[in-house]
Amino acid sequence: MTDDQRIPPSKVADDRASLTSFLDYQRATLAMKCRGLTGEQLKQRAIPTSELTLLGLVRHAASVERTWFRFVLNAEDVKSLWPGEADGTSAEFHVEDADVDEAFGAWREECDRARAVATSFASLDDTVNCGGVDISLRYVLTHMIEEYARHNGHADLLREAIDGAVGE
């Protein structure tokens, strides 16, 4: 993976700029791990002991963005992008018949909407109440960085198993 289009986070930014730029960096990392692969490769279960796929991770990322930013922070009545469950796992991970362009389009759209929601908060310390629990924008941004970082580790392994490509 030599086509690194990510923008590194600033080493001197304030809290808000630091958190949002780290999240965008993690989003760009997932995109980089998928770049240049065919639809079949994105759907490939490349690790024999796992059912994870790169496309499943993209669909999961879209769902997580939608849930935390639109449902939790913005109190929107949003439906699941990929409703249902099969074999005890969310439908977003079942990609055999998934449309690759639709998945990436949904993910990009949810990332754009998430940025807009985050921008609408005056402070990282602003909170919403969701299900009786107060949740701050700071918490959601931090959680999303953790979510992407964990799954980008999975993406590293999947990409290397698919075509041998490695990179940060």
XYZ file of C-alpha atoms in Angstrom:
168
model
C 0.000 0.000 0.000
C 2.064 2.868 -1.280
C -0.822 5.201 -2.188
C -1.257 6.767 1.248
C -3.696 9.668 0.870
C -4.280 10.124 4.593
C -3.731 13.455 6.317
C -1.800 12.900 9.561
C -3.334 14.487 12.659
C -1.633 17.596 14.003
C 0.714 17.079 16.905
C -0.246 20.450 18.434
C -3.997 20.784 17.796
C -6.551 21.587 20.464
C -8.718 18.764 21.801
C -11.533 19.091 19.283
C -9.290 19.340 16.231
C -7.152 16.508 17.553
C -10.078 14.134 18.098
C -11.792 14.914 14.795
C -8.557 14.654 12.810
C -7.633 11.354 14.469
C -11.078 10.015 13.606
C -10.739 11.156 9.995
C -7.296 9.548 9.871
C -8.768 6.239 11.053
C -11.564 6.520 8.469
C -8.969 7.140 5.764
C -7.003 4.132 6.982
C -9.976 1.830 6.414
C -10.427 3.289 2.924
C -6.723 2.739 2.204
C -6.922 -0.901 3.313
C -9.715 -1.456 0.768
C -8.295 0.615 -2.107
C -7.376 -1.261 -5.271
C -9.247 -4.477 -4.481
C -11.988 -6.050 -6.554
C -15.485 -6.589 -5.219
C -14.746 -10.265 -4.806
C -11.590 -9.533 -2.846
C -13.483 -7.127 -0.576
C -16.000 -9.913 0.114
C -13.325 -12.564 0.663
C -13.084 -14.318 4.014
C -9.322 -14.256 3.970
C -8.606 -15.633 7.445
C -9.693 -19.280 7.758
C -10.807 -18.923 11.375
C -12.834 -15.737 10.821
C -15.880 -14.697 8.842
C -14.732 -11.062 8.720
C -14.353 -9.380 5.350
C -13.175 -5.927 4.381
C -16.593 -5.136 2.933
C -18.219 -6.309 6.159
C -15.977 -3.901 8.068
C -16.994 -1.034 5.775
C -20.674 -1.838 6.243
C -20.137 -2.112 10.006
C -18.360 1.253 10.049
C -21.322 2.835 8.237
C -23.707 1.369 10.807
C -21.618 2.503 13.759
C -21.273 6.040 12.368
C -25.043 6.150 11.836
C -25.823 4.881 15.323
C -23.485 7.064 17.365
C -23.789 10.334 15.492
C -27.309 10.323 14.080
C -29.241 8.181 16.568
C -27.384 8.884 19.819
C -26.063 12.431 19.391
C -28.668 13.862 16.996
C -31.709 11.901 18.239
C -32.720 10.958 14.693
C -35.127 8.090 14.161
C -32.841 6.175 11.802
C -33.354 2.610 10.701
C -30.608 0.033 10.306
C -28.802 0.176 6.980
C -28.658 -3.616 6.868
C -31.355 -4.957 9.184
C -31.436 -8.446 10.523
C -29.176 -11.069 11.883
C -27.931 -14.420 10.613
C -26.094 -17.055 12.568
C -25.857 -14.703 15.539
C -24.091 -11.903 13.660
C -25.421 -8.632 12.289
C -26.521 -8.595 8.660
C -23.898 -5.961 7.858
C -21.256 -8.683 8.045
C -23.052 -10.943 5.549
C -21.707 -9.630 2.266
C -22.091 -12.501 -0.186
C -24.809 -10.624 -2.120
C -23.845 -7.116 -1.011
C -23.395 -4.272 -3.465
C -19.884 -2.869 -3.028
C -20.709 0.591 -4.409
C -23.790 0.844 -2.208
C -21.773 -0.077 0.885
C -19.018 2.460 0.222
C -21.587 5.116 -0.710
C -23.499 4.547 2.525
C -20.282 4.655 4.543
C -19.119 7.919 2.942
C -22.559 9.457 3.458
C -22.646 8.441 7.124
C -19.141 9.857 7.664
C -20.229 13.165 6.095
C -23.354 13.280 8.246
C -21.311 12.400 11.333
C -18.971 15.320 10.667
C -21.974 17.641 10.353
C -23.459 16.401 13.616
C -20.142 16.797 15.438
C -19.766 20.322 14.064
C -23.221 21.238 15.371
C -22.055 20.797 18.977
C -20.549 23.919 20.530
C -18.268 21.954 22.855
C -16.803 18.503 23.277
C -18.382 18.559 26.714
C -21.925 19.062 25.408
C -24.075 16.068 26.269
C -27.245 14.369 25.115
C -29.355 11.935 27.039
C -29.883 8.643 25.260
C -31.812 5.932 27.042
C -31.270 7.570 30.409
C -27.507 7.917 29.947
C -25.711 11.236 29.445
C -23.213 11.010 26.595
C -20.792 13.735 25.491
C -19.481 14.493 22.044
C -15.993 13.871 23.501
C -16.994 10.332 24.472
C -18.441 9.554 21.041
C -15.393 10.852 19.170
C -13.047 8.918 21.455
C -15.141 5.771 21.151
C -15.211 6.047 17.353
C -11.414 6.366 17.196
C -11.171 3.203 19.282
C -13.750 1.444 17.099
C -11.903 2.212 13.879
C -8.465 1.484 15.346
C -9.592 -1.972 16.460
C -11.193 -2.800 13.135
C -8.299 -1.340 11.167
C -6.148 -3.955 12.889
C -8.515 -6.565 11.482
C -8.304 -4.857 8.088
C -4.489 -5.074 8.212
C -4.642 -8.837 8.594
C -7.370 -9.280 5.981
C -5.575 -7.174 3.380
C -2.278 -8.968 3.890
C -4.017 -12.347 3.560
C -5.812 -11.252 0.376
C -2.913 -9.889 -1.667
C 0.128 -9.588 0.585
C -0.117 -5.794 0.836
C 1.028 -4.353 4.128
C 1.282 -0.854 5.495
C 0.187 1.346 8.349
